[in-house]
Short mmCIF file of C-alpha atoms and ligand atoms in Angstrom, two decimals:
data_model
loop_
_atom_site.label_atom_id
_atom_site.label_comp_id
_atom_site.label_asym_id
_atom_site.label_seq_id
_atom_site.Cartn_x
_atom_site.Cartn_y
_atom_site.Cartn_z
CA UNK A 932 0.00 0.00 0.00
CA UNK A 933 1.40 3.35 -1.04
CA UNK A 934 -1.20 6.06 -0.48
CA UNK A 935 -3.51 6.38 2.51
CA UNK A 936 -5.86 8.96 4.04
CA UNK A 937 -6.68 10.07 7.57
CA UNK A 938 -9.74 11.85 8.92
CA UNK A 939 -11.33 12.88 12.22
CA UNK A 940 -15.09 12.70 12.55
CA UNK A 941 -17.89 13.30 15.07
CA UNK A 942 -17.32 15.20 18.32
CA UNK A 943 -13.69 16.24 18.71
CA UNK A 944 -11.58 14.84 21.53
CA UNK A 945 -8.25 15.96 23.06
CA UNK A 946 -5.56 13.72 21.62
CA UNK A 947 -6.96 13.60 18.09
CA UNK A 948 -4.05 15.79 16.95
CA UNK A 949 -1.56 13.44 18.56
CA UNK A 950 -3.20 10.57 16.65
CA UNK A 951 -3.06 12.47 13.33
CA UNK A 952 0.61 13.22 14.00
CA UNK A 953 1.36 9.55 14.68
CA UNK A 954 -0.45 8.42 11.52
CA UNK A 955 1.25 11.01 9.31
CA UNK A 956 4.75 10.46 10.66
CA UNK A 957 4.51 6.67 10.68
CA UNK A 958 3.23 6.69 7.10
CA UNK A 959 6.12 8.90 5.97
CA UNK A 960 8.61 6.68 7.82
CA UNK A 961 7.16 3.74 5.88
CA UNK A 962 7.52 5.57 2.54
CA UNK A 963 3.79 5.96 2.07
CA UNK A 964 1.96 9.03 0.82
CA UNK A 965 -0.45 10.40 3.40
CA UNK A 966 -3.48 12.60 2.72
CA UNK A 967 -5.52 14.50 5.30
CA UNK A 968 -9.27 14.59 4.70
CA UNK A 969 -10.81 17.70 6.26
CA UNK A 970 -14.16 17.87 8.10
CA UNK A 971 -14.57 14.10 8.30
CA UNK A 972 -16.92 12.40 5.86
CA UNK A 973 -18.36 15.77 4.86
CA UNK A 974 -14.95 16.85 3.57
CA UNK A 975 -14.50 13.47 1.89
CA UNK A 976 -17.69 14.08 -0.11
CA UNK A 977 -16.47 17.60 -0.99
CA UNK A 978 -12.99 16.42 -1.95
CA UNK A 979 -11.33 18.47 0.82
CA UNK A 980 -8.26 16.26 0.69
CA UNK A 981 -4.65 17.41 0.87
CA UNK A 982 -1.22 15.85 0.97
CA UNK A 983 0.46 15.99 4.39
CA UNK A 984 4.14 16.07 5.20
CA UNK A 985 6.25 15.84 8.34
CA UNK A 986 6.00 19.54 9.15
CA UNK A 987 2.22 19.68 8.61
CA UNK A 988 1.87 17.91 11.97
CA UNK A 989 4.63 19.83 13.77
CA UNK A 990 3.78 21.49 17.09
CA UNK A 991 0.35 19.84 17.46
CA UNK A 992 0.89 16.97 19.92
CA UNK A 993 -0.08 19.22 22.83
CA UNK A 994 -3.04 20.89 21.17
CA UNK A 995 -6.70 20.04 21.80
CA UNK A 996 -9.22 19.86 18.95
CA UNK A 997 -8.26 18.54 15.54
CA UNK A 998 -6.23 20.31 12.84
CA UNK A 999 -8.24 18.36 10.25
CA UNK A 1000 -11.50 19.80 11.64
CA UNK A 1001 -14.46 17.54 12.20
CA UNK A 1002 -18.14 17.25 11.36
CA UNK A 1003 -21.16 15.02 11.82
CA UNK A 1004 -22.05 14.41 8.18
CA UNK A 1005 -25.71 13.84 7.38
CA UNK A 1006 -24.97 13.48 3.68
CA UNK A 1007 -22.62 10.56 4.18
CA UNK A 1008 -25.46 8.36 5.47
CA UNK A 1009 -27.42 8.86 2.22
CA UNK A 1010 -26.64 6.49 -0.71
CA UNK A 1011 -25.69 9.45 -2.93
CA UNK A 1012 -23.40 11.04 -0.34
CA UNK A 1013 -21.75 7.71 0.43
CA UNK A 1014 -21.11 7.09 -3.27
CA UNK A 1015 -19.61 10.60 -3.65
CA UNK A 1016 -17.29 9.80 -0.73
CA UNK A 1017 -16.23 6.54 -2.36
CA UNK A 1018 -15.66 8.32 -5.67
CA UNK A 1019 -13.36 10.83 -3.94
CA UNK A 1020 -11.34 8.03 -2.37
CA UNK A 1021 -10.91 6.61 -5.84
CA UNK A 1022 -10.18 10.03 -7.43
CA UNK A 1023 -7.32 10.58 -4.99
CA UNK A 1024 -6.11 6.98 -5.32
CA UNK A 1025 -6.37 6.29 -1.59
CA UNK A 1026 -5.74 2.63 -0.90
CA UNK A 1027 -6.60 2.72 2.79
CA UNK A 1028 -8.04 4.99 5.43
CA UNK A 1029 -7.52 5.78 9.11
CA UNK A 1030 -10.74 6.99 10.77
CA UNK A 1031 -10.40 8.69 14.16
CA UNK A 1032 -13.72 9.04 15.95
CA UNK A 1033 -16.44 7.44 18.03
CA UNK A 1034 -19.09 4.84 17.37
CA UNK A 1035 -20.86 6.65 14.48
CA UNK A 1036 -17.58 7.53 12.77
CA UNK A 1037 -16.24 3.98 12.97
CA UNK A 1038 -19.60 2.69 11.69
CA UNK A 1039 -19.11 4.97 8.66
CA UNK A 1040 -15.68 3.39 8.28
CA UNK A 1041 -17.22 -0.08 8.41
CA UNK A 1042 -19.54 0.85 5.52
CA UNK A 1043 -16.53 1.98 3.49
CA UNK A 1044 -14.72 -1.23 4.28
CA UNK A 1045 -17.75 -3.21 3.05
CA UNK A 1046 -17.39 -1.25 -0.20
CA UNK A 1047 -13.77 -2.43 -0.47
CA UNK A 1048 -11.71 0.26 1.28
CA UNK A 1049 -9.43 -1.06 4.06
CA UNK A 1050 -10.24 1.05 7.14
CA UNK A 1051 -8.44 1.29 10.48
CA UNK A 1052 -10.61 2.70 13.25
CA UNK A 1053 -9.02 4.68 16.10
CA UNK A 1054 -11.19 5.34 19.19
CA UNK A 1055 -11.44 9.13 19.36
CA UNK A 1056 -14.16 10.26 21.76
CA UNK A 1057 -14.30 11.65 25.28
CA UNK A 1058 -17.24 9.34 26.05
CA UNK A 1059 -15.29 6.07 26.58
CA UNK A 1060 -18.29 4.23 25.16
CA UNK A 1061 -16.59 1.82 22.75
CA UNK A 1062 -16.82 -1.73 24.11
CA UNK A 1063 -13.74 -3.15 22.38
CA UNK A 1064 -11.23 -0.85 24.10
CA UNK A 1065 -10.58 -0.09 27.77
CA UNK A 1066 -10.05 3.59 27.00
CA UNK A 1067 -10.72 6.02 24.18
CA UNK A 1068 -8.55 8.97 23.11
CA UNK A 1069 -9.74 12.09 24.96
CA UNK A 1070 -11.42 10.38 27.90
CA UNK A 1071 -8.56 10.87 30.35
CA UNK A 1072 -8.20 14.57 29.50
CA UNK A 1073 -11.92 15.08 29.84
CA UNK A 1074 -12.00 13.38 33.26
CA UNK A 1075 -9.15 15.63 34.43
CA UNK A 1076 -10.94 18.73 33.16
CA UNK A 1077 -14.05 17.71 35.11
CA UNK A 1078 -11.89 17.02 38.15
CA UNK A 1079 -10.47 20.56 38.04
CA UNK A 1080 -13.96 21.99 37.74
CA UNK A 1081 -15.14 19.89 40.70
CA UNK A 1082 -12.32 21.37 42.79
CA UNK A 1083 -13.47 24.91 42.01
CA UNK A 1084 -17.12 24.06 42.58
CA UNK A 1085 -16.27 22.44 45.91
CA UNK A 1086 -14.76 25.74 47.18
CA UNK A 1087 -17.79 27.87 46.45
CA UNK A 1088 -20.20 25.10 47.39
CA UNK A 1089 -18.55 24.88 50.84
CA UNK A 1090 -18.61 28.66 51.40
CA UNK A 1091 -22.33 28.79 50.68
CA UNK A 1092 -23.13 25.41 52.30
CA UNK A 1093 -24.93 24.24 49.19
CA UNK A 1094 -25.51 21.10 47.25
CA UNK A 1095 -24.30 21.25 43.64
CA UNK A 1096 -25.34 19.00 40.78
CA UNK A 1097 -22.50 18.88 38.24
CA UNK A 1098 -23.65 17.66 34.83
CA UNK A 1099 -21.03 16.00 32.64
CA UNK A 1100 -21.04 14.62 29.09
CA UNK A 1101 -20.80 11.02 27.92
CA UNK A 1102 -24.00 10.34 25.98
CA UNK A 1103 -25.33 7.01 27.29
CA UNK A 1104 -22.09 6.11 29.01
CA UNK A 1105 -21.45 7.08 32.65
CA UNK A 1106 -17.66 6.75 32.62
CA UNK A 1107 -16.77 10.46 32.71
CA UNK A 1108 -19.10 10.90 35.70
CA UNK A 1109 -17.89 7.73 37.37
CA UNK A 1110 -14.16 8.41 37.06
CA UNK A 1111 -14.36 12.14 37.82
CA UNK A 1112 -16.86 11.56 40.63
CA UNK A 1113 -14.69 8.89 42.23
CA UNK A 1114 -11.47 10.84 41.85
CA UNK A 1115 -13.15 14.06 42.98
CA UNK A 1116 -14.74 12.57 46.09
CA UNK A 1117 -18.31 13.35 45.05
CA UNK A 1118 -21.09 12.37 47.46
CA UNK A 1119 -23.11 10.75 44.70
CA UNK A 1120 -22.43 9.71 41.10
CA UNK A 1121 -25.44 9.27 38.85
CA UNK A 1122 -24.91 7.29 35.65
CA UNK A 1123 -27.32 6.00 32.99
CA UNK A 1124 -26.32 2.38 33.66
CA UNK A 1125 -27.75 2.44 37.22
CA UNK A 1126 -31.20 3.59 38.32
CA UNK A 1127 -31.08 6.59 40.66
CA UNK A 1128 -32.58 6.27 44.16
CA UNK A 1129 -33.61 9.80 45.13
CA UNK A 1130 -34.50 8.92 48.73
CA UNK A 1131 -31.09 7.49 49.46
CA UNK A 1132 -29.37 10.51 47.87
CA UNK A 1133 -31.42 12.85 50.09
CA UNK A 1134 -30.67 10.69 53.15
CA UNK A 1135 -26.94 10.80 52.35
CA UNK A 1136 -27.01 14.61 52.05
CA UNK A 1137 -28.83 14.97 55.40
CA UNK A 1138 -26.55 12.50 57.21
CA UNK A 1139 -23.54 14.37 55.81
CA UNK A 1140 -24.90 17.68 57.03
CA UNK A 1141 -25.57 16.21 60.49
CA UNK A 1142 -21.96 15.10 60.80
CA UNK A 1143 -20.68 18.56 59.85
CA UNK A 1144 -20.31 18.42 56.07
CA UNK A 1145 -20.75 21.88 54.60
CA UNK A 1146 -21.45 20.92 51.00
CA UNK A 1147 -22.53 18.04 48.79
CA UNK A 1148 -21.46 17.32 45.24
CA UNK A 1149 -23.61 15.21 42.94
CA UNK A 1150 -22.01 14.30 39.60
CA UNK A 1151 -24.70 13.46 37.06
CA UNK A 1152 -23.95 11.99 33.62
CA UNK A 1153 -25.99 13.63 30.86
CA UNK A 1154 -27.55 10.28 29.86
CA UNK A 1155 -29.40 9.90 33.19
CA UNK A 1156 -33.18 10.12 32.65
CA UNK A 1157 -34.00 12.76 35.27
CA UNK A 1158 -32.59 16.14 34.14
CA UNK A 1159 -30.15 18.08 36.33
CA UNK A 1160 -32.77 20.80 36.90
CA UNK A 1161 -35.42 18.27 37.95
CA UNK A 1162 -32.92 16.57 40.23
CA UNK A 1163 -31.82 19.84 41.86
CA UNK A 1164 -35.44 20.85 42.45
CA UNK A 1165 -36.34 17.56 44.10
CA UNK A 1166 -33.17 17.53 46.23
CA UNK A 1167 -33.75 21.09 47.41
CA UNK A 1168 -37.39 20.35 48.27
CA UNK A 1169 -36.60 17.15 50.12
CA UNK A 1170 -33.45 18.25 52.00
CA UNK A 1171 -34.18 21.93 52.54
CA UNK A 1172 -30.63 22.73 51.32
CA UNK A 1173 -30.11 25.19 48.48
CA UNK A 1174 -29.11 23.23 45.38
CA UNK A 1175 -27.42 24.63 42.26
CA UNK A 1176 -26.75 23.13 38.84
CA UNK A 1177 -23.50 23.44 36.86
CA UNK A 1178 -23.54 22.11 33.31
CA UNK A 1179 -19.91 21.74 32.25
CA UNK A 1180 -20.66 21.30 28.54
CA UNK A 1181 -18.03 21.75 25.86
CA UNK A 1182 -15.29 22.76 28.26
CA UNK A 1183 -14.87 18.97 28.64
CA UNK A 1184 -14.02 18.53 24.98
CA UNK A 1185 -11.15 21.01 24.80
CA UNK A 1186 -7.76 21.50 26.36
CA UNK A 1187 -4.30 20.09 26.03
CA UNK A 1188 -4.38 16.26 26.09
CA UNK A 1189 -2.94 14.46 29.11
CA UNK A 1190 0.17 12.31 28.76
CA UNK A 1191 -2.06 9.25 28.85
CA UNK A 1192 -4.15 10.43 25.90
CA UNK A 1193 -1.06 11.44 23.93
CA UNK A 1194 0.49 8.03 24.53
CA UNK A 1195 -2.65 6.14 23.53
CA UNK A 1196 -3.10 8.29 20.42
CA UNK A 1197 0.53 7.81 19.38
CA UNK A 1198 0.45 4.05 19.88
CA UNK A 1199 -2.85 3.37 18.11
CA UNK A 1200 -1.90 5.73 15.27
CA UNK A 1201 1.34 3.85 14.74
CA UNK A 1202 -0.43 0.45 14.80
CA UNK A 1203 -3.04 1.62 12.27
CA UNK A 1204 -0.42 2.50 9.67
CA UNK A 1205 1.53 -0.70 10.28
CA UNK A 1206 -1.65 -2.70 9.65
CA UNK A 1207 -2.40 -0.80 6.44
CA UNK A 1208 1.17 -1.39 5.32
CA UNK A 1209 0.69 -5.12 5.87
CA UNK A 1210 -2.50 -4.99 3.75
CA UNK A 1211 -4.58 -6.05 6.71
CA UNK A 1212 -8.36 -6.14 6.44
CA UNK A 1213 -10.29 -3.50 8.38
CA UNK A 1214 -9.52 -3.37 12.10
CA UNK A 1215 -10.42 -1.38 15.20
CA UNK A 1216 -7.41 -0.44 17.31
CA UNK A 1217 -7.54 0.18 21.04
CA UNK A 1218 -6.06 -0.75 24.38
CA UNK A 1219 -6.86 -3.71 26.60
CA UNK A 1220 -5.05 -4.57 29.82
CA UNK A 1221 -2.42 -1.94 28.99
CA UNK A 1222 -1.59 -3.52 25.62
CA UNK A 1223 -2.41 -2.10 22.21
CA UNK A 1224 -4.83 -4.41 20.45
CA UNK A 1225 -6.52 -4.63 17.06
CA UNK A 1226 -9.65 -6.56 16.26
CA UNK A 1227 -11.96 -6.99 13.30
CA UNK A 1228 -13.81 -3.69 12.84
CA UNK A 1229 -17.23 -5.29 12.44
CA UNK A 1230 -16.75 -7.46 15.52
CA UNK A 1231 -15.53 -4.47 17.52
CA UNK A 1232 -18.62 -2.44 16.72
CA UNK A 1233 -20.94 -5.35 17.60
CA UNK A 1234 -19.53 -5.66 21.11
CA UNK A 1235 -21.83 -4.56 23.93
CA UNK A 1236 -20.34 -2.23 26.48
CA UNK A 1237 -20.69 -3.40 30.07
CA UNK A 1238 -20.27 -0.79 32.81
CA UNK A 1239 -17.55 -1.56 35.34
CA UNK A 1240 -19.67 -2.67 38.30
CA UNK A 1241 -16.65 -2.75 40.63
CA UNK A 1242 -16.17 1.00 40.09
CA UNK A 1243 -19.87 1.65 40.59
CA UNK A 1244 -19.73 -0.28 43.88
CA UNK A 1245 -16.59 1.61 44.90
CA UNK A 1246 -18.25 4.96 44.19
CA UNK A 1247 -21.19 3.91 46.40
CA UNK A 1248 -18.97 2.76 49.27
CA UNK A 1249 -16.67 5.77 49.24
CA UNK A 1250 -19.29 8.44 48.81
O1 F6P U 178 -19.61 12.23 21.77
C1 F6P U 178 -18.99 13.31 22.38
C2 F6P U 178 -20.02 14.28 22.91
O2 F6P U 178 -19.34 15.37 23.49
C3 F6P U 178 -21.04 13.70 23.89
O3 F6P U 178 -20.52 13.53 25.17
C4 F6P U 178 -22.14 14.71 23.78
O4 F6P U 178 -23.38 14.15 24.14
C5 F6P U 178 -22.12 15.07 22.33
O5 F6P U 178 -20.81 14.78 21.85
C6 F6P U 178 -22.44 16.50 21.99
O6 F6P U 178 -22.45 16.60 20.60
P1 F6P U 178 -22.46 17.96 19.76
O7 F6P U 178 -21.05 18.41 19.62
O8 F6P U 178 -23.04 17.56 18.44
O9 F6P U 178 -23.31 18.92 20.53
#
């Protein structure tokens, strides 16, 4: 294989740039031509494809976001849009593709692979919701960003003796809430995978207050059925303690990637190019038990994610 492409798609994640850098530099080291496709599948359809060289990825390993830009393409899921994308791959003579993104982006890659394009999927999402890998690129940075925010919220929450509901991202996956809540010492962590018990949350807040606690922090994943506002209202009514809501939002998707995310991105990016060089069929690349792994892309996307019950139990015991 001589000429390959790389794209980022879906919600951006810190560490995507480090992954692009690894793909570009490994490809060049292997004497391959590497093309960057801008704005994900949308840019593929539009032919926004350019040759990349060593210096095009200089000074980006520490930068959040993605230099290739990203998009959620609605056109790519139509037969016409998909065909246009395929035509562009052919026009530019791309013999393989590295797709960096979450579930939807890798599913787009799977469709391309069914149409004959070898695709390597890299897990780029803050959500940590891909079953085949222990961690996704961006998750660790996002958890640390939430952790910093929790520290600030704790200060003001203590001064005013309030309860604060901190809403974090993650779609239907509770990992950002679980990890940040555990590491941040939150009183309660609410995740979509476990039904919330309002009475026991209220009881915990009251017991805490009775033993001298001056604040309570509830970390709620956005996928939990009851909204943060509804939750705050019910907690305030049933505990008599003023309760505020902080929605962290997109702050969780930016920022300089942690060492862990940079390492993961560099390692999976390298493996992706090696696999394309070996003319491998389409694979999903990730990390399992601290080892870089690759598995059949279709199989990877069929896997069902199971929440880590030991962490859920730990969060309950420690809170
Ligand atoms: O998948 C990453 C993510 O940030 C989710 O946690 C969140 O639900 C979603 O993207 C937000 O998407 P958008 O950028 O389209 O608002």
